[in-house]
Coordinates of C-alpha atoms in Angstrom, one line a residue:
Chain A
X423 CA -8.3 25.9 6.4
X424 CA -12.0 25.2 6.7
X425 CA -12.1 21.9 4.7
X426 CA -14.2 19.4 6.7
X427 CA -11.0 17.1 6.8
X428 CA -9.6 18.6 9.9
X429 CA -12.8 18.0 11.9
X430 CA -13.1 14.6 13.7
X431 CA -15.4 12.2 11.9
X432 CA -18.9 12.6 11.6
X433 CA -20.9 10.0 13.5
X434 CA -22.0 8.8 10.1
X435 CA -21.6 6.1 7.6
X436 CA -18.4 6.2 5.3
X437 CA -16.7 3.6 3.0
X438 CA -13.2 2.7 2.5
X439 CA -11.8 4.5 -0.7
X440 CA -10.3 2.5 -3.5
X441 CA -8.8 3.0 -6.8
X442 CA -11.3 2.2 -9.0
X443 CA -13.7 4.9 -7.4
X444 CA -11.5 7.2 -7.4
X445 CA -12.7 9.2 -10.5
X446 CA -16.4 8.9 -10.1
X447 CA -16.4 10.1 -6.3
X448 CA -14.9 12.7 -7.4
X449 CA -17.1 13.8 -10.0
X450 CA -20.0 13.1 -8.8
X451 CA -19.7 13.1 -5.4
X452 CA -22.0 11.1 -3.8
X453 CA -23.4 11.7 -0.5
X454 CA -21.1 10.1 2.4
X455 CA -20.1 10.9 5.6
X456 CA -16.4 10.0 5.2
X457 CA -14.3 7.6 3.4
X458 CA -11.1 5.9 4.8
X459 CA -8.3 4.8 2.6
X460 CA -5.3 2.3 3.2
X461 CA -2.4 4.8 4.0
X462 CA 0.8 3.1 2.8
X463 CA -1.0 3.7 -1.0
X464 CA -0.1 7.3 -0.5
X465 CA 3.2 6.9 0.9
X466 CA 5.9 8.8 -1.5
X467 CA 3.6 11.3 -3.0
X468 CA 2.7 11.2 -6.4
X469 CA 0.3 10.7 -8.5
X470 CA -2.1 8.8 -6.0
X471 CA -1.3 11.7 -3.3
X472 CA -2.5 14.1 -5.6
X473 CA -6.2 12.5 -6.0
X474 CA -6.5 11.8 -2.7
X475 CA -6.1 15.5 -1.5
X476 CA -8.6 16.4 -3.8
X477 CA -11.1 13.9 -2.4
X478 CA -10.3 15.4 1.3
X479 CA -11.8 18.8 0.0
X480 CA -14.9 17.2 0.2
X481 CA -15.0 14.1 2.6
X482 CA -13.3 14.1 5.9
X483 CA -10.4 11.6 5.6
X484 CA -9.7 8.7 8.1
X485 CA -6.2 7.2 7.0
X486 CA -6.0 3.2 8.3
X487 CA -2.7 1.5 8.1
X488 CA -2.1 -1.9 7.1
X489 CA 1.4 -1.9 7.6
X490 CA 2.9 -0.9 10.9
X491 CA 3.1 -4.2 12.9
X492 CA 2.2 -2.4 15.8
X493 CA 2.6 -6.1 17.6
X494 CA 5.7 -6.9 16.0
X495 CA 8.5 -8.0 18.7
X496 CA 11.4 -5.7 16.4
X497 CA 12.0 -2.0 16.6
X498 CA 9.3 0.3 15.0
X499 CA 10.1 0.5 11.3
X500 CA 11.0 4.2 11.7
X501 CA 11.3 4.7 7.7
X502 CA 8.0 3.6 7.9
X503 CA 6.6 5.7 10.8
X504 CA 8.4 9.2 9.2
X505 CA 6.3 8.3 6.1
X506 CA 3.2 8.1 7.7
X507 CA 3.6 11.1 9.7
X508 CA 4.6 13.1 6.3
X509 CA 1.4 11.5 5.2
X510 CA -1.0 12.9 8.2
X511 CA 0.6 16.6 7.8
X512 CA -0.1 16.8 4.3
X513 CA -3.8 15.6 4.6
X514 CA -4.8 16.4 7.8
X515 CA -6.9 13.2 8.4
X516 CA -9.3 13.2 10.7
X517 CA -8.6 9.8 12.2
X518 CA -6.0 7.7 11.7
X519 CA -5.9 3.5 12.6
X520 CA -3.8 0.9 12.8
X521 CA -4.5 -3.0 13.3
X522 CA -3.5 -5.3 16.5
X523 CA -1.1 -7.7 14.4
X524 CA 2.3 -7.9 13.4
X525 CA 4.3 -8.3 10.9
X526 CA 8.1 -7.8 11.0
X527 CA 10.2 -11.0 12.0
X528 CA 14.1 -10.9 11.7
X529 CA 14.5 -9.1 8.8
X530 CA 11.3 -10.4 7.0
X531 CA 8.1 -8.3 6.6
X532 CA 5.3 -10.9 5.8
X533 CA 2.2 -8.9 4.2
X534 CA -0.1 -9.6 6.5
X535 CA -2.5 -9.1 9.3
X536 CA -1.2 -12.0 12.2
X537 CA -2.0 -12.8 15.2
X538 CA -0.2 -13.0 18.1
X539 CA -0.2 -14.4 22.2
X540 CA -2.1 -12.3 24.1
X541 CA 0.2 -12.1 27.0
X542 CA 1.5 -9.5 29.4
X543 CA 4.8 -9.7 27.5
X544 CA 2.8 -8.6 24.6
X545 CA 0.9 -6.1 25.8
X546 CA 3.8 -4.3 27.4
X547 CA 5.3 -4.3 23.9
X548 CA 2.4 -3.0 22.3
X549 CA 1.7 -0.6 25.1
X550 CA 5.3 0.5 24.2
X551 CA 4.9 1.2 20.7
X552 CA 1.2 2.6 20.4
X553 CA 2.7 5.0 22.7
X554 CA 5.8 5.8 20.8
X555 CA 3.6 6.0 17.6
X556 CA 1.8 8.3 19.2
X557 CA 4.4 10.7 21.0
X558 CA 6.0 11.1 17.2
X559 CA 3.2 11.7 15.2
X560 CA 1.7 14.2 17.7
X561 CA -2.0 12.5 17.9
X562 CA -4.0 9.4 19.0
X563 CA -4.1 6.5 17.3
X564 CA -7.0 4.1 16.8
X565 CA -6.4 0.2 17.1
X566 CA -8.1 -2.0 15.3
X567 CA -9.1 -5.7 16.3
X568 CA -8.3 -8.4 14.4
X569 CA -10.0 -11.5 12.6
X570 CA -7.7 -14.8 13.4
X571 CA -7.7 -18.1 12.0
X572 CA -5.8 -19.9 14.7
X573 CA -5.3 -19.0 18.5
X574 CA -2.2 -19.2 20.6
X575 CA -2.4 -22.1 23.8
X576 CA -0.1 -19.3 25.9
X577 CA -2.3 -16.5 25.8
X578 CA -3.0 -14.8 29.1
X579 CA -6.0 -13.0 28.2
X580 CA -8.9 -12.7 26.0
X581 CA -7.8 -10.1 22.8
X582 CA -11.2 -7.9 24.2
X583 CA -9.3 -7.8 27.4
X584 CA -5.6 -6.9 25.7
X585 CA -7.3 -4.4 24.1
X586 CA -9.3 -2.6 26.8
X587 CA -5.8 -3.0 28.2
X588 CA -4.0 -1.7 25.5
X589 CA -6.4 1.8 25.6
X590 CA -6.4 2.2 29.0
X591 CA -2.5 2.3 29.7
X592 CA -1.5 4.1 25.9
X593 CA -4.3 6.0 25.6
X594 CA -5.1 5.0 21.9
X595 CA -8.9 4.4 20.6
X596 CA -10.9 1.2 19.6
X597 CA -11.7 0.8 16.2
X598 CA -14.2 -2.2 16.7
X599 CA -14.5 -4.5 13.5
X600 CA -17.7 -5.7 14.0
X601 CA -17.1 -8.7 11.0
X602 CA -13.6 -9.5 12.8
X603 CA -15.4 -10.1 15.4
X604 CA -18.4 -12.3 13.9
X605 CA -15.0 -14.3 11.9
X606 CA -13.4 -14.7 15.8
X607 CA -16.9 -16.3 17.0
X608 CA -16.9 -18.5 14.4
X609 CA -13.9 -19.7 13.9
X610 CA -11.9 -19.8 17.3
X611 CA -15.5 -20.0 19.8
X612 CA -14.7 -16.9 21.0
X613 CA -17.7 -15.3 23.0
X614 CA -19.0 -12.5 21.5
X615 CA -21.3 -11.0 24.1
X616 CA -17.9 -11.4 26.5
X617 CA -15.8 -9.3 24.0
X618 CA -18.0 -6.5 23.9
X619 CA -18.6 -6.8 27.5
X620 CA -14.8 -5.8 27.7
X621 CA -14.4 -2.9 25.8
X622 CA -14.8 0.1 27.6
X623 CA -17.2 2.4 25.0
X624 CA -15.6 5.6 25.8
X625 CA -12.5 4.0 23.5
X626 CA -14.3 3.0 20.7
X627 CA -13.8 5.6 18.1
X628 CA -15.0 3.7 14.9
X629 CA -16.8 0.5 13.4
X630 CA -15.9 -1.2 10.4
X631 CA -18.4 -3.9 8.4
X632 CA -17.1 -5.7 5.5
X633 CA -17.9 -9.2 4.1
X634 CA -15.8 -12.5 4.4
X635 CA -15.7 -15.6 2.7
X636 CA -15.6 -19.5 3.3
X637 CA -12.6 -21.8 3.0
X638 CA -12.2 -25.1 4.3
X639 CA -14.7 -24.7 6.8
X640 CA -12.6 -21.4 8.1
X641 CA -14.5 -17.9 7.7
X642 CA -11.6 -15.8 6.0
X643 CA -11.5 -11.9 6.5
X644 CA -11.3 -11.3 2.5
X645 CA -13.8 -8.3 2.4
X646 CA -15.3 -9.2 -0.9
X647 CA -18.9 -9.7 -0.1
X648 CA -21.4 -7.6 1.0
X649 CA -21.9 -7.4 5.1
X650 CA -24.0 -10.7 6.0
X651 CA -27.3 -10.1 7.6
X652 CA -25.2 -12.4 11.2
X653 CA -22.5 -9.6 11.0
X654 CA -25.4 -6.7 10.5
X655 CA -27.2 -8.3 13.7
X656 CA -24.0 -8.4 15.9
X657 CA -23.3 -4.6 14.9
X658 CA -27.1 -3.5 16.1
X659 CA -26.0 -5.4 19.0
X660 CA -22.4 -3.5 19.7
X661 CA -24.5 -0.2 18.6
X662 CA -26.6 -1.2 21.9
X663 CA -24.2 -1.9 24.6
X664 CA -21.4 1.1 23.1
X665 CA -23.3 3.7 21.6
X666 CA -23.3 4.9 17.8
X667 CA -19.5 5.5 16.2
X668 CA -18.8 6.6 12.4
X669 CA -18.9 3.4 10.7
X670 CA -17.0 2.4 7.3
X671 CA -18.3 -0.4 4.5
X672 CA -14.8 -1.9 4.0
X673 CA -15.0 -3.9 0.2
X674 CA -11.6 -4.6 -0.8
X675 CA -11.7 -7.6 -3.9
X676 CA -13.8 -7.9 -6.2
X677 CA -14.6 -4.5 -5.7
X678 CA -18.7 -3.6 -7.0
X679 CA -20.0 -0.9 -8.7
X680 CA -20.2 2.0 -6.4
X681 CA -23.9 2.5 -6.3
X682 CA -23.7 -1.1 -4.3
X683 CA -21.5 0.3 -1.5
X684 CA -23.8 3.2 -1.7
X685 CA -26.5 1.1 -0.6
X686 CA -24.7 -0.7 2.2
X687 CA -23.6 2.9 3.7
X688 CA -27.1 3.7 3.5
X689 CA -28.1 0.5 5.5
X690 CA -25.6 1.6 8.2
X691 CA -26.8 5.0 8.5
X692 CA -30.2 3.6 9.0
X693 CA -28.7 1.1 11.8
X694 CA -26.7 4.2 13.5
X695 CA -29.7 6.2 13.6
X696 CA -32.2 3.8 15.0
X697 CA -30.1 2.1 17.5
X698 CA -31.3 1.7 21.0
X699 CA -28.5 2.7 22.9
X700 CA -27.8 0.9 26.3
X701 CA -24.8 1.4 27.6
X702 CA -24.1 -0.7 30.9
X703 CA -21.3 0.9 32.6
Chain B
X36 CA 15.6 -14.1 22.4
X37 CA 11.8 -13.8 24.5
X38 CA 9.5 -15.8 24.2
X39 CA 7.5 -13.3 22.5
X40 CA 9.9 -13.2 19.7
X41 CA 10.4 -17.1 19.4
X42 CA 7.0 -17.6 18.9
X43 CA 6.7 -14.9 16.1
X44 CA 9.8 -16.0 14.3
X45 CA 8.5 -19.6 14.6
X46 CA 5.0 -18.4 12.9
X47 CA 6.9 -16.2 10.2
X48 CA 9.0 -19.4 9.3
X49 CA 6.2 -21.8 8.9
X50 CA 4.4 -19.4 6.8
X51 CA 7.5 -18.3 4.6
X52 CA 9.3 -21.5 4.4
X53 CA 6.9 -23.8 4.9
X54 CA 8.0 -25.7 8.5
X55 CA 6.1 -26.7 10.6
X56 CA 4.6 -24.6 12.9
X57 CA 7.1 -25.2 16.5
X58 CA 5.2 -22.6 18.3
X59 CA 2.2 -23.6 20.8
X60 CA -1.1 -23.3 18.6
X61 CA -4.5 -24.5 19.6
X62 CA -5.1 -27.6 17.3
X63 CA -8.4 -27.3 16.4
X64 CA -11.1 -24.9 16.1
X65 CA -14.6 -24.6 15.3
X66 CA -15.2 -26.4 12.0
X67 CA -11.4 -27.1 10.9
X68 CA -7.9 -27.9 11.9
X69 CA -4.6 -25.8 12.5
X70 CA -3.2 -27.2 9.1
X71 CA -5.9 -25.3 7.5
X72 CA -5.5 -22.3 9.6
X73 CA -1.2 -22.5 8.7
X74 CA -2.2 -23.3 4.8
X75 CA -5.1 -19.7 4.8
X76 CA -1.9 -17.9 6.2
X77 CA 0.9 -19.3 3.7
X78 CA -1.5 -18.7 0.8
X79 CA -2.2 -14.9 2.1
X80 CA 1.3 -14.6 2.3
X81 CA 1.8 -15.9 -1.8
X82 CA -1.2 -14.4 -2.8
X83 CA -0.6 -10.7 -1.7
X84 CA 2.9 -10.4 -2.6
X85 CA 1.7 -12.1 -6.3
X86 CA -1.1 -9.3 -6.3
X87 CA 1.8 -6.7 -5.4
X88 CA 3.5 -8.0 -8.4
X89 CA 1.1 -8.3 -10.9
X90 CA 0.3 -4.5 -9.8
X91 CA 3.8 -3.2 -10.8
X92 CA 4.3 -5.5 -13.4
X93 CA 0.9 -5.3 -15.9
X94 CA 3.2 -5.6 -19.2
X95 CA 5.3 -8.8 -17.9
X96 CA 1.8 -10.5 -17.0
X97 CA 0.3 -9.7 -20.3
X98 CA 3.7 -10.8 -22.0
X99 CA 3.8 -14.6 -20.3
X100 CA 0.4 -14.8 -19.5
X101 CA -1.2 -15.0 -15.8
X102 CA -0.4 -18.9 -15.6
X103 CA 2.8 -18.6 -16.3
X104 CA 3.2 -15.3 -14.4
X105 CA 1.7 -17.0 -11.4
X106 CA 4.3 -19.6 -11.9
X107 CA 7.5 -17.2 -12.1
X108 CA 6.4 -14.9 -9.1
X109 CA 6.0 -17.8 -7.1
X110 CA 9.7 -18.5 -7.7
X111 CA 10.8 -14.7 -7.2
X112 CA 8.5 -14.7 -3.7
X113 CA 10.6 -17.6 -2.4
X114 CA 13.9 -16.0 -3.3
X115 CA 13.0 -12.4 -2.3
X116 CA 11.1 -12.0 1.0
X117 CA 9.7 -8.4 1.2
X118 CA 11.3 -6.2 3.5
X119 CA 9.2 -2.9 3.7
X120 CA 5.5 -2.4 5.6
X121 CA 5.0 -0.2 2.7
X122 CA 4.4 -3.2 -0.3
X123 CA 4.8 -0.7 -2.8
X124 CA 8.8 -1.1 -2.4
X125 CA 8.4 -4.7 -3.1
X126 CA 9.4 -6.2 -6.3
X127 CA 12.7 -4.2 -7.5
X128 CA 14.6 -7.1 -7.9
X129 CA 12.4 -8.8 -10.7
X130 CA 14.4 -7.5 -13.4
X131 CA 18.0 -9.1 -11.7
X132 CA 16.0 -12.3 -10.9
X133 CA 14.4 -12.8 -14.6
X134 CA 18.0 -11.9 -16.5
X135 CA 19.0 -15.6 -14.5
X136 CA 15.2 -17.1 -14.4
X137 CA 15.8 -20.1 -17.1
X138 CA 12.1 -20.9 -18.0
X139 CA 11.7 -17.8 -19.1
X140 CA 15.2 -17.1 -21.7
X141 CA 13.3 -17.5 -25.0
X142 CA 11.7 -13.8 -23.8
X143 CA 15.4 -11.7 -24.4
X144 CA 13.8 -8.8 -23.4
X145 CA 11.8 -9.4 -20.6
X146 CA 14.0 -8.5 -18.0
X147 CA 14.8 -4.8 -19.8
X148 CA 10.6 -4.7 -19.5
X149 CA 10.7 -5.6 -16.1
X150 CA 13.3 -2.4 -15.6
X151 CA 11.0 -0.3 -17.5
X152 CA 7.7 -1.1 -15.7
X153 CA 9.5 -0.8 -12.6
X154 CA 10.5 2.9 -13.0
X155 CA 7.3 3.5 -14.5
X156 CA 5.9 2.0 -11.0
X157 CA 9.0 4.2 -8.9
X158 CA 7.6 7.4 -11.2
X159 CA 4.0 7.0 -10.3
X160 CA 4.9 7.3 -6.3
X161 CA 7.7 9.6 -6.9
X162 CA 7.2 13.1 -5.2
X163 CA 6.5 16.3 -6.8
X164 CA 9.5 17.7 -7.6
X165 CA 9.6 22.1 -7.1
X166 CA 7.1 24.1 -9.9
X167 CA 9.9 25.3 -12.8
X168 CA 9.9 29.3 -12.1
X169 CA 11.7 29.7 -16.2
X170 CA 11.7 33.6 -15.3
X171 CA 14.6 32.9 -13.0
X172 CA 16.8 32.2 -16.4
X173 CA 16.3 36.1 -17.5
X174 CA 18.5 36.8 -14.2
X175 CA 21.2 34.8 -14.9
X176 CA 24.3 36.4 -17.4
X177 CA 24.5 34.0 -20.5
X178 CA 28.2 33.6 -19.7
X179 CA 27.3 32.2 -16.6
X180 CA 24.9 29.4 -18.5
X181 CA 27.4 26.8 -18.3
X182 CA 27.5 26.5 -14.1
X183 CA 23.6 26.3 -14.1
X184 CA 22.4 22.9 -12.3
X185 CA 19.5 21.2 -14.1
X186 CA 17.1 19.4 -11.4
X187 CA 15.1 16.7 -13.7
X188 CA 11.8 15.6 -11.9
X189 CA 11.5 12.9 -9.4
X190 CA 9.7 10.8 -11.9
X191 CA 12.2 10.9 -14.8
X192 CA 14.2 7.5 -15.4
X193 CA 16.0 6.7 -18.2
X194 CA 16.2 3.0 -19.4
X195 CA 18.4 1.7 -21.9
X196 CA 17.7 -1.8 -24.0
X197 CA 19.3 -3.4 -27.0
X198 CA 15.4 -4.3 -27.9
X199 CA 12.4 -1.9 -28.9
X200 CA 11.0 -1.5 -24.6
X201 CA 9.5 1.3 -25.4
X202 CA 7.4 0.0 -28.4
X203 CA 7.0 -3.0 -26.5
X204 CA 5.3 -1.3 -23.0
X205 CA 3.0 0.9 -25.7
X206 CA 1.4 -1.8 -27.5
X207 CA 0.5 -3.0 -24.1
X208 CA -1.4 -0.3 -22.8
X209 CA -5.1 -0.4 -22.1
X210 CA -6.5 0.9 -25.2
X211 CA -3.2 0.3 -27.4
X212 CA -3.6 -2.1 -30.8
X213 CA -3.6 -5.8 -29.9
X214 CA -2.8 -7.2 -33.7
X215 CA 1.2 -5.3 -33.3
X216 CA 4.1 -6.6 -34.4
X217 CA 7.3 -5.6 -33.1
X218 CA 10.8 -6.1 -35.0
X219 CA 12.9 -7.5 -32.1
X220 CA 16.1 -7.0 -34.3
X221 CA 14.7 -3.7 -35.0
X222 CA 17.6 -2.4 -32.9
X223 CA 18.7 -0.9 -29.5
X224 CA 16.1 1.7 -27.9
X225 CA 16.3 4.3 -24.8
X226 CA 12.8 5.1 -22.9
X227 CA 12.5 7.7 -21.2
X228 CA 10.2 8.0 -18.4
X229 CA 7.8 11.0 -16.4
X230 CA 4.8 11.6 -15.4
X231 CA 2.8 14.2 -16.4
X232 CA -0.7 15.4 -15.2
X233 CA -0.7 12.4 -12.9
X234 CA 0.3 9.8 -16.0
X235 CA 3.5 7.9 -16.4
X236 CA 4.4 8.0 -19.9
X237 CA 6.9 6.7 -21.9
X238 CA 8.7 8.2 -24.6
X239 CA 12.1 6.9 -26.7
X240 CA 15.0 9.1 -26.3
X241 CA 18.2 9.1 -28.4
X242 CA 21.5 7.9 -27.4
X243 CA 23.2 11.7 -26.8
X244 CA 20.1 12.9 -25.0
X245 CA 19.9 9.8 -22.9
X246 CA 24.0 10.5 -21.9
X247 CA 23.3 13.9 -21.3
X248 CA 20.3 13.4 -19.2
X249 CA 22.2 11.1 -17.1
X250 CA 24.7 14.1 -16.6
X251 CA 22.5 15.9 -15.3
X252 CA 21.0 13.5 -12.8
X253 CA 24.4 13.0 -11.9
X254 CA 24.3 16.4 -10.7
X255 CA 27.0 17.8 -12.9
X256 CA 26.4 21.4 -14.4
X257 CA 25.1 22.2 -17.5
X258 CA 28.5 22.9 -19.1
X259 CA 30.2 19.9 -18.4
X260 CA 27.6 17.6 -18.9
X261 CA 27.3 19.3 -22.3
X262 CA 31.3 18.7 -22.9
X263 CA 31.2 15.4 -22.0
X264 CA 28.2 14.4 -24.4
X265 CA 29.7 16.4 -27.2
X266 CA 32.7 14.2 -26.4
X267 CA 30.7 11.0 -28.1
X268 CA 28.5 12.8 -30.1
X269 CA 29.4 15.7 -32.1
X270 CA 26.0 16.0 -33.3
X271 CA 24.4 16.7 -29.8
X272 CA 21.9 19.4 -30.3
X273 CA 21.5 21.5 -26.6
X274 CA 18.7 23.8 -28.0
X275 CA 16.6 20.4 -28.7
X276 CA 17.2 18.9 -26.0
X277 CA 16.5 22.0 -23.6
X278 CA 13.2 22.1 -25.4
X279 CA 12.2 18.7 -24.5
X280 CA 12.8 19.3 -21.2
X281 CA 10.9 22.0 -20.6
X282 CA 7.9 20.5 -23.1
X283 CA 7.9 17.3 -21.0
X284 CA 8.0 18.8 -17.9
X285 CA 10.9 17.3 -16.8
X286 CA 13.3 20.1 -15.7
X287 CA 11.6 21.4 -11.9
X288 CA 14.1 24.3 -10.6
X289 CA 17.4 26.2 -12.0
X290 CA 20.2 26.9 -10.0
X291 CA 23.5 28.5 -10.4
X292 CA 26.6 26.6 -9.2
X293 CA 28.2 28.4 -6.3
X294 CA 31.9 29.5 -7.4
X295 CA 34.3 27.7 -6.0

């Protein structure tokens, strides 16, 4: 097949996929690099399957999980992993991601993206799964990091650090949030200029931008806004020290019109193609 | 158990059931405390399994109202943790929980709705069943018509209610007429429900169609399925009820029952 799904993804701005865009991408397809959609919404087949293999005869197709628990300290969900790879073989995507979080705990699946000690304990686990994950579904995965609202007191290690760690001994890829980051800074202190400093660029694969909100004093990761001009400034920033990645405009509630994600994509293009790359090895 | 695990079991717990959190978590941050941290995370945890809800469930919202919906979901979260990565498995059990859920018995039907939107929900994921090839019939000898398996489609559910479901999930479609009435003592109804083209839709189905076209699902040949609705209704007409089949889309490959 010479659809451009199989290819890798273009080093080029892309936005995450949702339903109610669905029908107007399609017909009037819109100039984008890529577009990345939430894999467990095509689990089973269907109706949503069917739409989305029409989109991926036009856009290459990054397929990001939100479900896997890839940190989770309970055996892979295997029903979950056979999915997923029934999913890739029917759309061919041309990157597929995961998140640094768990989310299964004795016999409870909580619906979201948590944290988790960064510890060698950890980090063996994950390095145990990621590579499992891998082996069965035949490709490399891309890890995301994650946006935290609290911090364990017995963690080892920095999360920049468990990462670099995590790609160096499975062999997955970085897929840098750049707003998870900014939401880390803020929230927990971390230091930003320290995280980057950690991961090693050759790994990072992808960036994702999105917006977050304000609660309590607590930046939450709720992708609702557009991309702040602090979280623009910190990706020209990573664009300096690791180089220019394809990069998605993640809006996920309160979903605008899509002319406005239009005009964030174009804002990131315009960032990936004037950035002053320096990478310090 | 590592310490790996205690510490995540610990966190799941304070953010299911509400204890407080045993494991060790930095106290404060930035610009606000740990207890706000642990309340973001519990009301993630309602707030995305509500959403999840409300997703499957459109008719039931409109029905009670988002208040009251709110209200009831909260309930079935507490009682029914989810149990799948994939959210789209979560929620089967509304229609169970709201047959026992006190506040809201003045609605008799809402649990039957709840089993409706639920297979409408289970048919929108369902997978493709196999392309019907009808030319294969031509090579089959009538007298052998009677050992032909039916496969109905992945998406086809039949539902059964001693109230009007079907009328009921139709006036509350996007588009459908807000100023209906519905006759609850209008009587028993069967929906049936596929999707076609990509749309769920739902259809009523009589009593001796509904029998036969669990039969078939059943996996029991054409023959004896056909026997065993005659059985309870001698009126049973096969010819219709082949043609709705193939109309609706619903029947997706032929076989021929191996001899035994």
């Amino acid at each position: 097949m010479g659809s451009p799904a199989k290819q890798t993804l273009p080093c080029t701005a892309g936005i995450g996929l949702r339903a109610p865009h669905y029908r107007e991408v399609l017909q009037n397809l819109p100039q984008l690099g890529w577009v990345e959609v939430h894999s467990e919404n095509f689990f089973g087949g269907g109706a949503p399957l069917h739409t989305l293999l029409k989109v991926r005869e036009h856009y290459p197709v990054s397929l990001h999980g939100v479900g896997m628990g890839l940190a989770s300290a309970t055996a892979l969900d295997e029903e979950h992993l056979n999915a997923l790879k029934l999913l890739c073989a029917r759309v061919e995507p041309a990157a597929l991601s995961e998140h640094l979080c768990w989310n299964h705990t004795s016999g409870m699946v909580i619906p979201d993206l948590l944290p988790f000690p960064y510890t060698t304990e950890a980090l063996d686990n994950v390095v145990r799964r990621v590579a499992h994950v891998q082996e069965k579904l035949g490709r490399q995965l891309l890890v995301e990091n994650l946006s935290s609202y609290l911090s364990f007191q017995n963690s080892e290690m920095t999360e920049g650090e468990f990462l670099a760690e995590l790609a160096r001994r499975s062999g997955c890829g970085i897929l840098f949030d750049v707003e998870n980051l900014y939401v880390n800074v803020r929230n927990l202190g971390v230091n930003a200029a320290d995280f980057i400093k950690a991961i090693p660029a050759e790994s990072v694969k992808e960036y994702h931008l999105a917006g977050f909100s304000e609660r309590d004093g607590c930046l939450v990761d709720t992708h609702n806004q557009p991309v702040y001009d602090e979280v623009w400034k910190l990706y020209e920033t990573v664009l300096h020290h690791l180089g220019p990645r394809p990069t998605l405009i993640e809006w996920d509630s309160d979903i605008p019109q899509l002319p406005v994600l239009l005009a964030e994509v174009e804002k990131a293009q315009h960032y990936l193609e004037v950035c002053d790359v320096c990478i310090t090895g | 158990m590592s310490a790996l695990q205690a510490d995540l079991n610990a966190f799941g717990r304070a953010i299911v059931h509400n204890d407080e959190p045993s494991f060790a978590i930095t106290g404060n941050y930035q610009s606000y405390s740990s207890l706000v941290a642990m309340e973001i995370y519990r009301n993630n945890y309602r707030g995305n399994l509500h959403d999840v809800l409300a997703g499957a469930y459109p008719v039931i919202k409109q029905l009670v109202g988002d208040d009251f919906f709110r209200f009831m979901t909260r309930k079935y979260i507490e009682r029914h943790p989810s149990h799948s990565g994939n959210l789209h498995h979560y929620g089967a059990d509304l229609a169970q929980f709201l047959t026992t859920f006190e506040p809201a018995n003045s609605l008799v039907y809402i649990a039957d709705v709840a089993e409706l939107e639920w297979a409408c929900h289970t048919a929108y994921f369902a997978d493709d069943g196999a392309t019907l090839d009808i030319g294969r019939l031509a090579l089959i000898p009538p007298d052998q018509y009677e050992n032909l398996i039916l496969h109905l489609h992945p998406s086809c559910f039949v539902v059964r209610s001693q109230y009007p479901i079907a009328t009921i999930w139709q006036s509350h479609q996007p588009g459908a007429c807000s100023n209906f009435h519905i006759e609850l003592d209008s009587g028993a109804s069967i929906a049936l429900v596929n999707r076609l083209a990509d749309v769920v839709q739902v259809t009523e189905v009589a009593a001796d169609v509904a029998d036969w076209l669990d039969f078939l699902q059943a996996g029991e040949p054409m023959g004896s399925a056909t026997e065993a609705t005659l059985a309870n209704y001698p009126d049973f007409d096969l010819f219709c009820a082949l043609q709705r089949l193939v109309t609706q889309q619903l029947l997706t490959k032929i076989e021929l029952r191996e001899k035994k």
